[in-house]
Tab-separated table of N, CA and C in Angstrom:
chain	number	residue	atom	x	y	z
S	1	MET	N	139.065	41.600	369.323
S	1	MET	CA	137.768	41.708	368.681
S	1	MET	C	137.931	41.290	367.221
S	2	SER	N	137.015	40.508	366.752
S	2	SER	CA	137.089	40.044	365.367
S	2	SER	C	136.731	41.186	364.417
S	3	LYS	N	137.176	41.045	363.171
S	3	LYS	CA	136.892	42.052	362.152
S	3	LYS	C	135.389	42.160	361.900
S	4	ALA	N	134.709	41.019	361.877
S	4	ALA	CA	133.256	41.018	361.644
S	4	ALA	C	132.521	41.746	362.767
S	5	ARG	N	132.929	41.488	364.007
S	5	ARG	CA	132.281	42.148	365.139
S	5	ARG	C	132.548	43.652	365.114
S	6	ALA	N	133.783	44.018	364.807
S	6	ALA	CA	134.125	45.442	364.724
S	6	ALA	C	133.294	46.136	363.654
S	7	ASN	N	133.139	45.503	362.498
S	7	ASN	CA	132.328	46.084	361.426
S	7	ASN	C	130.858	46.179	361.813
S	8	CYS	N	130.365	45.189	362.531
S	8	CYS	CA	128.973	45.219	363.001
S	8	CYS	C	128.754	46.337	364.022
S	9	LEU	N	129.760	46.631	364.831
S	9	LEU	CA	129.644	47.722	365.791
S	9	LEU	C	129.787	49.089	365.119
S	10	LEU	N	130.518	49.143	364.018
S	10	LEU	CA	130.666	50.405	363.295
S	10	LEU	C	129.363	50.849	362.640
S	11	LEU	N	128.541	49.918	362.249
S	11	LEU	CA	127.285	50.259	361.580
S	11	LEU	C	126.366	51.103	362.466
S	12	PRO	N	126.042	50.660	363.698
S	12	PRO	CA	125.204	51.537	364.534
S	12	PRO	C	125.932	52.826	364.936
S	13	ALA	N	127.252	52.758	365.095
S	13	ALA	CA	127.999	53.979	365.432
S	13	ALA	C	127.857	55.010	364.319
S	14	ALA	N	127.962	54.572	363.062
S	14	ALA	CA	127.791	55.475	361.920
S	14	ALA	C	126.358	56.008	361.863
S	15	ALA	N	125.395	55.154	362.177
S	15	ALA	CA	123.994	55.591	362.173
S	15	ALA	C	123.758	56.670	363.231
S	16	PHE	N	124.273	56.450	364.438
S	16	PHE	CA	124.107	57.456	365.496
S	16	PHE	C	124.774	58.773	365.111
S	17	ARG	N	125.941	58.692	364.493
S	17	ARG	CA	126.632	59.901	364.049
S	17	ARG	C	125.786	60.622	363.003
S	18	GLY	N	125.218	59.878	362.078
S	18	GLY	CA	124.385	60.487	361.049
S	18	GLY	C	123.119	61.120	361.608
S	19	PHE	N	122.480	60.444	362.560
S	19	PHE	CA	121.284	61.005	363.179
S	19	PHE	C	121.613	62.303	363.914
S	20	GLY	N	122.796	62.381	364.450
S	20	GLY	CA	123.226	63.574	365.180
S	20	GLY	C	123.352	64.802	364.304
S	21	ASN	N	123.588	64.603	363.001
S	21	ASN	CA	123.735	65.748	362.103
S	21	ASN	C	122.435	66.535	361.980
S	22	VAL	N	121.319	65.845	361.966
S	22	VAL	CA	120.020	66.535	361.907
S	22	VAL	C	119.828	67.351	363.187
S	23	ALA	N	120.183	66.784	364.320
S	23	ALA	CA	120.063	67.506	365.592
S	23	ALA	C	120.959	68.738	365.608
S	24	GLN	N	122.155	68.620	365.040
S	24	GLN	CA	123.058	69.766	365.006
S	24	GLN	C	122.462	70.925	364.222
S	25	LYS	N	121.815	70.645	363.116
S	25	LYS	CA	121.191	71.691	362.306
S	25	LYS	C	119.958	72.246	363.025
S	26	THR	N	119.161	71.382	363.634
S	26	THR	CA	117.932	71.801	364.294
S	26	THR	C	118.207	72.658	365.525
S	27	VAL	N	119.257	72.350	366.263
S	27	VAL	CA	119.559	73.100	367.482
S	27	VAL	C	119.863	74.569	367.170
S	28	LEU	N	120.278	74.860	365.932
S	28	LEU	CA	120.583	76.240	365.565
S	28	LEU	C	119.334	77.121	365.494
S	29	ASP	N	118.150	76.498	365.511
S	29	ASP	CA	116.907	77.267	365.590
S	29	ASP	C	116.725	77.860	366.987
S	30	HIS	N	117.430	77.311	367.980
S	30	HIS	CA	117.247	77.721	369.367
S	30	HIS	C	118.508	78.308	370.015
S	31	LEU	N	119.668	77.959	369.507
S	31	LEU	CA	120.932	78.413	370.087
S	31	LEU	C	121.844	78.945	368.996
S	32	ASP	N	122.790	79.801	369.391
S	32	ASP	CA	123.810	80.227	368.438
S	32	ASP	C	124.859	79.112	368.329
S	33	PRO	N	125.707	79.140	367.285
S	33	PRO	CA	126.654	78.034	367.076
S	33	PRO	C	127.591	77.765	368.260
S	34	LEU	N	128.096	78.800	368.909
S	34	LEU	CA	129.028	78.576	370.025
S	34	LEU	C	128.341	77.968	371.240
S	35	SER	N	127.099	78.346	371.501
S	35	SER	CA	126.365	77.730	372.606
S	35	SER	C	126.102	76.253	372.315
S	36	ALA	N	125.762	75.950	371.057
S	36	ALA	CA	125.532	74.565	370.672
S	36	ALA	C	126.811	73.748	370.837
S	37	VAL	N	127.943	74.317	370.438
S	37	VAL	CA	129.226	73.627	370.591
S	37	VAL	C	129.549	73.442	372.071
S	38	GLY	N	129.266	74.463	372.880
S	38	GLY	CA	129.515	74.364	374.319
S	38	GLY	C	128.724	73.231	374.959
S	39	MET	N	127.455	73.118	374.607
S	39	MET	CA	126.630	72.031	375.152
S	39	MET	C	127.149	70.670	374.696
S	40	ARG	N	127.522	70.600	373.431
S	40	ARG	CA	128.048	69.344	372.875
S	40	ARG	C	129.339	68.934	373.590
S	41	CYS	N	130.215	69.905	373.826
S	41	CYS	CA	131.487	69.612	374.507
S	41	CYS	C	131.263	69.261	375.976
S	42	LEU	N	130.290	69.886	376.604
S	42	LEU	CA	129.993	69.560	378.002
S	42	LEU	C	129.544	68.109	378.131
S	43	ILE	N	128.643	67.702	377.260
S	43	ILE	CA	128.174	66.312	377.283
S	43	ILE	C	129.330	65.353	376.985
S	44	ALA	N	130.122	65.668	375.962
S	44	ALA	CA	131.251	64.805	375.598
S	44	ALA	C	132.278	64.754	376.725
S	45	GLY	N	132.530	65.898	377.357
S	45	GLY	CA	133.493	65.941	378.460
S	45	GLY	C	133.071	65.067	379.626
S	46	LEU	N	131.793	65.108	379.964
S	46	LEU	CA	131.295	64.262	381.050
S	46	LEU	C	131.461	62.778	380.721
S	47	LEU	N	131.187	62.420	379.470
S	47	LEU	CA	131.366	61.025	379.061
S	47	LEU	C	132.837	60.616	379.098
S	48	VAL	N	133.713	61.516	378.681
S	48	VAL	CA	135.150	61.204	378.698
S	48	VAL	C	135.645	61.034	380.129
S	49	VAL	N	135.160	61.864	381.045
S	49	VAL	CA	135.555	61.720	382.450
S	49	VAL	C	135.144	60.343	382.975
S	50	LEU	N	133.926	59.930	382.650
S	50	LEU	CA	133.472	58.606	383.086
S	50	LEU	C	134.333	57.491	382.491
S	51	LEU	N	134.658	57.597	381.218
S	51	LEU	CA	135.486	56.577	380.575
S	51	LEU	C	136.923	56.603	381.097
S	52	THR	N	137.414	57.786	381.443
S	52	THR	CA	138.765	57.902	381.987
S	52	THR	C	138.875	57.191	383.324
S	53	MET	N	137.827	57.217	384.094
S	53	MET	CA	137.839	56.533	385.388
S	53	MET	C	138.042	55.027	385.211
S	54	LEU	N	137.605	54.497	384.091
S	54	LEU	CA	137.804	53.076	383.816
S	54	LEU	C	139.256	52.757	383.466
S	55	GLU	N	140.018	53.758	383.051
S	55	GLU	CA	141.414	53.573	382.641
S	55	GLU	C	142.392	54.005	383.729
S	56	ARG	N	141.973	54.079	384.949
S	56	ARG	CA	142.736	54.648	386.050
S	56	ARG	C	144.154	54.088	386.208
S	57	GLY	N	144.363	52.800	386.153
S	57	GLY	CA	145.674	52.215	386.427
S	57	GLY	C	146.585	52.145	385.214
S	58	ARG	N	146.138	52.584	384.086
S	58	ARG	CA	146.899	52.461	382.845
S	58	ARG	C	147.971	53.535	382.738
S	59	ARG	N	149.153	53.169	382.234
S	59	ARG	CA	150.270	54.103	382.021
S	59	ARG	C	150.298	54.525	380.553
S	60	PHE	N	150.596	55.794	380.321
S	60	PHE	CA	150.677	56.311	378.970
S	60	PHE	C	152.087	56.828	378.710
S	61	GLY	N	152.474	56.858	377.423
S	61	GLY	CA	153.805	57.312	377.036
S	61	GLY	C	154.007	58.797	377.304
S	62	SER	N	155.258	59.250	377.114
S	62	SER	CA	155.613	60.638	377.439
S	62	SER	C	154.920	61.655	376.534
S	63	GLY	N	154.687	61.323	375.277
S	63	GLY	CA	154.059	62.264	374.358
S	63	GLY	C	152.544	62.244	374.393
S	64	TYR	N	151.985	61.470	375.293
S	64	TYR	CA	150.530	61.300	375.338
S	64	TYR	C	149.806	62.617	375.608
S	65	ARG	N	150.249	63.340	376.629
S	65	ARG	CA	149.540	64.578	377.004
S	65	ARG	C	149.616	65.636	375.898
S	66	MET	N	150.793	65.782	375.270
S	66	MET	CA	150.927	66.771	374.202
S	66	MET	C	150.080	66.383	372.996
S	67	SER	N	150.053	65.106	372.691
S	67	SER	CA	149.214	64.620	371.599
S	67	SER	C	147.741	64.874	371.909
S	68	LEU	N	147.352	64.655	373.153
S	68	LEU	CA	145.982	64.904	373.587
S	68	LEU	C	145.615	66.379	373.428
S	69	VAL	N	146.532	67.271	373.751
S	69	VAL	CA	146.293	68.712	373.614
S	69	VAL	C	146.117	69.079	372.139
S	70	ARG	N	146.980	68.551	371.268
S	70	ARG	CA	146.880	68.861	369.833
S	70	ARG	C	145.564	68.353	369.247
S	71	VAL	N	145.214	67.120	369.572
S	71	VAL	CA	143.963	66.546	369.050
S	71	VAL	C	142.763	67.326	369.581
S	72	SER	N	142.790	67.691	370.851
S	72	SER	CA	141.677	68.454	371.439
S	72	SER	C	141.545	69.819	370.783
S	73	ALA	N	142.661	70.481	370.514
S	73	ALA	CA	142.623	71.800	369.872
S	73	ALA	C	142.051	71.693	368.458
S	74	LEU	N	142.518	70.729	367.685
S	74	LEU	CA	141.996	70.554	366.329
S	74	LEU	C	140.517	70.177	366.345
S	75	PHE	N	140.127	69.330	367.296
S	75	PHE	CA	138.720	68.949	367.405
S	75	PHE	C	137.864	70.169	367.739
S	76	SER	N	138.335	71.007	368.653
S	76	SER	CA	137.582	72.203	369.033
S	76	SER	C	137.399	73.141	367.845
S	77	ILE	N	138.474	73.381	367.119
S	77	ILE	CA	138.389	74.233	365.927
S	77	ILE	C	137.421	73.623	364.925
S	78	SER	N	137.527	72.336	364.743
S	78	SER	CA	136.688	71.633	363.779
S	78	SER	C	135.201	71.751	364.105
S	79	ILE	N	134.825	71.530	365.352
S	79	ILE	CA	133.392	71.545	365.647
S	79	ILE	C	132.815	72.956	365.642
S	80	VAL	N	133.621	73.967	365.953
S	80	VAL	CA	133.126	75.346	365.848
S	80	VAL	C	132.866	75.679	364.378
S	81	ILE	N	133.812	75.339	363.511
S	81	ILE	CA	133.632	75.592	362.073
S	81	ILE	C	132.460	74.779	361.537
S	82	GLN	N	132.366	73.535	361.962
S	82	GLN	CA	131.277	72.659	361.502
S	82	GLN	C	129.920	73.221	361.895
S	83	GLN	N	129.774	73.623	363.138
S	83	GLN	CA	128.483	74.130	363.604
S	83	GLN	C	128.125	75.416	362.874
S	84	THR	N	129.114	76.247	362.595
S	84	THR	CA	128.874	77.476	361.846
S	84	THR	C	128.493	77.156	360.402
S	85	ALA	N	129.097	76.118	359.824
S	85	ALA	CA	128.777	75.721	358.451
S	85	ALA	C	127.316	75.302	358.330
S	86	TYR	N	126.754	74.721	359.382
S	86	TYR	CA	125.352	74.291	359.348
S	86	TYR	C	124.395	75.474	359.194
S	87	LEU	N	124.847	76.690	359.490
S	87	LEU	CA	123.981	77.866	359.333
S	87	LEU	C	123.646	78.145	357.869
S	88	GLY	N	124.594	77.853	356.965
S	88	GLY	CA	124.395	78.261	355.582
S	88	GLY	C	124.308	77.144	354.569
S	89	THR	N	124.179	75.916	355.001
S	89	THR	CA	124.078	74.808	354.052
S	89	THR	C	123.048	73.811	354.561
S	90	SER	N	122.719	72.878	353.713
S	90	SER	CA	121.731	71.877	354.117
S	90	SER	C	122.379	70.820	355.004
S	91	VAL	N	121.554	70.104	355.749
S	91	VAL	CA	122.046	69.019	356.599
S	91	VAL	C	122.733	67.969	355.740
S	92	THR	N	122.163	67.683	354.583
S	92	THR	CA	122.728	66.659	353.703
S	92	THR	C	124.133	67.031	353.259
S	93	ASN	N	124.287	68.245	352.731
S	93	ASN	CA	125.610	68.671	352.273
S	93	ASN	C	126.617	68.680	353.410
S	94	ALA	N	126.269	69.340	354.505
S	94	ALA	CA	127.217	69.457	355.616
S	94	ALA	C	127.576	68.087	356.181
S	95	SER	N	126.595	67.230	356.338
S	95	SER	CA	126.855	65.903	356.889
S	95	SER	C	127.798	65.116	356.002
S	96	PHE	N	127.530	65.129	354.721
S	96	PHE	CA	128.377	64.392	353.798
S	96	PHE	C	129.784	64.968	353.761
S	97	LEU	N	129.882	66.277	353.676
S	97	LEU	CA	131.194	66.912	353.568
S	97	LEU	C	132.011	66.757	354.849
S	98	VAL	N	131.374	66.876	355.999
S	98	VAL	CA	132.086	66.693	357.266
S	98	VAL	C	132.558	65.250	357.402
S	99	ASN	N	131.750	64.308	356.944
S	99	ASN	CA	132.133	62.903	357.041
S	99	ASN	C	133.214	62.511	356.034
S	100	MET	N	133.630	63.444	355.174
S	100	MET	CA	134.791	63.208	354.320
S	100	MET	C	136.066	63.110	355.151
S	101	ALA	N	135.967	63.452	356.426
S	101	ALA	CA	137.126	63.344	357.314
S	101	ALA	C	137.653	61.923	357.351
S	102	THR	N	136.784	60.955	357.136
S	102	THR	CA	137.200	59.552	357.120
S	102	THR	C	138.236	59.314	356.033
S	103	VAL	N	137.975	59.857	354.859
S	103	VAL	CA	138.906	59.708	353.743
S	103	VAL	C	140.136	60.589	353.972
S	104	MET	N	139.916	61.796	354.455
S	104	MET	CA	141.029	62.710	354.675
S	104	MET	C	142.021	62.166	355.704
S	105	THR	N	141.527	61.424	356.673
S	105	THR	CA	142.410	60.842	357.688
S	105	THR	C	143.388	59.862	357.056
S	106	ALA	N	142.884	59.030	356.165
S	106	ALA	CA	143.757	58.068	355.488
S	106	ALA	C	144.790	58.788	354.619
S	107	LEU	N	144.376	59.837	353.935
S	107	LEU	CA	145.315	60.583	353.097
S	107	LEU	C	146.339	61.341	353.947
S	108	ALA	N	145.898	61.881	355.067
S	108	ALA	CA	146.839	62.563	355.964
S	108	ALA	C	147.854	61.581	356.529
S	109	ALA	N	147.413	60.371	356.838
S	109	ALA	CA	148.342	59.337	357.327
S	109	ALA	C	149.384	59.013	356.265
S	110	TRP	N	148.977	59.058	355.012
S	110	TRP	CA	149.917	58.792	353.922
S	110	TRP	C	150.927	59.924	353.800
S	111	PHE	N	150.429	61.165	353.769
S	111	PHE	CA	151.316	62.312	353.576
S	111	PHE	C	152.185	62.598	354.790
S	112	LEU	N	151.636	62.433	355.983
S	112	LEU	CA	152.373	62.809	357.197
S	112	LEU	C	153.167	61.664	357.811
S	113	ALA	N	152.676	60.426	357.675
S	113	ALA	CA	153.344	59.296	358.334
S	113	ALA	C	153.852	58.242	357.353
S	114	GLY	N	153.583	58.428	356.070
S	114	GLY	CA	154.075	57.490	355.080
S	114	GLY	C	153.300	56.185	354.993
S	115	GLU	N	152.112	56.111	355.583
S	115	GLU	CA	151.280	54.901	355.507
S	115	GLU	C	150.467	54.939	354.214
S	116	ARG	N	150.842	54.097	353.256
S	116	ARG	CA	150.157	54.084	351.959
S	116	ARG	C	148.726	53.556	352.105
S	117	PRO	N	147.758	54.268	351.512
S	117	PRO	CA	146.377	53.785	351.532
S	117	PRO	C	146.219	52.517	350.692
S	118	THR	N	145.305	51.675	351.106
S	118	THR	CA	145.018	50.448	350.361
S	118	THR	C	144.101	50.773	349.182
S	119	ALA	N	143.872	49.789	348.348
S	119	ALA	CA	143.005	49.974	347.176
S	119	ALA	C	141.594	50.373	347.583
S	120	ILE	N	141.098	49.818	348.661
S	120	ILE	CA	139.733	50.148	349.100
S	120	ILE	C	139.638	51.618	349.529
S	121	VAL	N	140.703	52.155	350.117
S	121	VAL	CA	140.709	53.572	350.518
S	121	VAL	C	140.637	54.460	349.284
S	122	TRP	N	141.383	54.093	348.242
S	122	TRP	CA	141.312	54.868	347.002
S	122	TRP	C	139.910	54.793	346.392
S	123	LEU	N	139.305	53.630	346.443
S	123	LEU	CA	137.946	53.466	345.922
S	123	LEU	C	136.969	54.361	346.695
S	124	VAL	N	137.060	54.329	348.012
S	124	VAL	CA	136.177	55.143	348.849
S	124	VAL	C	136.434	56.637	348.614
S	125	ALA	N	137.695	57.021	348.455
S	125	ALA	CA	138.021	58.428	348.186
S	125	ALA	C	137.384	58.883	346.880
S	126	GLY	N	137.439	58.049	345.870
S	126	GLY	CA	136.814	58.394	344.593
S	126	GLY	C	135.306	58.510	344.696
S	127	ILE	N	134.692	57.582	345.393
S	127	ILE	CA	133.238	57.621	345.584
S	127	ILE	C	132.842	58.870	346.377
S	128	THR	N	133.634	59.213	347.374
S	128	THR	CA	133.357	60.402	348.180
S	128	THR	C	133.437	61.664	347.332
S	129	LEU	N	134.447	61.755	346.492
S	129	LEU	CA	134.592	62.918	345.618
S	129	LEU	C	133.417	63.035	344.654
S	130	VAL	N	133.024	61.931	344.049
S	130	VAL	CA	131.876	61.941	343.140
S	130	VAL	C	130.613	62.360	343.895
S	131	GLY	N	130.423	61.828	345.099
S	131	GLY	CA	129.262	62.205	345.910
S	131	GLY	C	129.246	63.680	346.254
S	132	ALA	N	130.405	64.225	346.610
S	132	ALA	CA	130.482	65.657	346.932
S	132	ALA	C	130.150	66.503	345.712
S	133	LEU	N	130.629	66.089	344.559
S	133	LEU	CA	130.324	66.833	343.339
S	133	LEU	C	128.837	66.750	342.990
S	134	LEU	N	128.229	65.586	343.184
S	134	LEU	CA	126.798	65.443	342.912
S	134	LEU	C	125.962	66.281	343.875
S	135	LEU	N	126.365	66.313	345.145
S	135	LEU	CA	125.622	67.116	346.118
S	135	LEU	C	125.697	68.599	345.808
S	136	SER	N	126.793	69.018	345.206
S	136	SER	CA	126.960	70.441	344.916
S	136	SER	C	126.371	70.834	343.572
S	137	GLY	N	125.730	69.912	342.889
S	137	GLY	CA	125.160	70.216	341.587
S	137	GLY	C	126.077	69.793	340.458
S	138	GLY	N	127.174	69.143	340.766
S	138	GLY	CA	128.060	68.625	339.732
S	138	GLY	C	129.303	69.445	339.486
S	139	LEU	N	129.348	70.655	339.984
S	139	LEU	CA	130.521	71.491	339.766
S	139	LEU	C	131.079	71.964	341.099
S	140	ALA	N	132.370	71.798	341.280
S	140	ALA	CA	133.005	72.228	342.524
S	140	ALA	C	132.889	73.738	342.704
S	141	ALA	N	132.754	74.480	341.607
S	141	ALA	CA	132.646	75.935	341.699
S	141	ALA	C	131.333	76.371	342.335
S	142	SER	N	130.331	75.472	342.378
S	142	SER	CA	129.042	75.850	342.937
S	142	SER	C	128.954	75.601	344.440
S	143	PHE	N	130.058	75.206	345.062
S	143	PHE	CA	130.057	75.052	346.518
S	143	PHE	C	129.814	76.407	347.160
S	144	SER	N	129.012	76.429	348.199
S	144	SER	CA	128.822	77.670	348.948
S	144	SER	C	129.966	77.814	349.943
S	145	GLN	N	130.057	78.974	350.565
S	145	GLN	CA	131.092	79.175	351.588
S	145	GLN	C	130.886	78.218	352.755
S	146	SER	N	129.644	77.927	353.080
S	146	SER	CA	129.357	76.985	354.164
S	146	SER	C	129.804	75.570	353.809
S	147	ASP	N	129.659	75.188	352.534
S	147	ASP	CA	130.144	73.880	352.100
S	147	ASP	C	131.663	73.810	352.229
S	148	LEU	N	132.340	74.875	351.841
S	148	LEU	CA	133.800	74.911	351.972
S	148	LEU	C	134.215	74.896	353.445
S	149	ALA	N	133.433	75.545	354.292
S	149	ALA	CA	133.726	75.510	355.738
S	149	ALA	C	133.554	74.095	356.275
S	150	ALA	N	132.561	73.364	355.783
S	150	ALA	CA	132.351	71.978	356.213
S	150	ALA	C	133.537	71.105	355.801
S	151	ILE	N	134.065	71.333	354.593
S	151	ILE	CA	135.239	70.578	354.137
S	151	ILE	C	136.448	70.925	355.001
S	152	PHE	N	136.625	72.201	355.317
S	152	PHE	CA	137.735	72.620	356.180
S	152	PHE	C	137.603	71.986	357.570
S	153	SER	N	136.375	71.930	358.052
S	153	SER	CA	136.117	71.277	359.346
S	153	SER	C	136.530	69.811	359.304
S	154	ALA	N	136.214	69.144	358.203
S	154	ALA	CA	136.610	67.740	358.047
S	154	ALA	C	138.131	67.610	358.045
S	155	GLY	N	138.810	68.568	357.436
S	155	GLY	CA	140.264	68.540	357.410
S	155	GLY	C	140.873	68.677	358.799
S	156	CYS	N	140.238	69.495	359.616
S	156	CYS	CA	140.737	69.651	361.003
S	156	CYS	C	140.565	68.374	361.769
């Protein structure tokens, strides 16, 4: 796949992810956070089963299953914390802070695997930090507990 095509496909994917944040906050008017997470995981699980059927003949390395368990556990913790964070913060704050995971992933790759971030990653990290500070009123001390939970969710 070409870089241009990949970038063009990322745009609607990011839009769908962003639209989903409003739904996550709205669903809390009708369900508690764990029920909302359960429904979300049920839908995602069904989609993964369908996609797995397409990969039937493919062989995976020995560490694949353990890696899958670790990623699934961190994802589960993350979405429970994220859904709970939506109870006490605005959709805008939570959405932005949770999406900081994009920057955190690059930094984690640097610290854990030694992959140095490129200049564009540093630029995006700086813009993300400035945006988070602006959303919080300009001071990191004014973050609510829900905002901090959203950041922790992004870290997971």
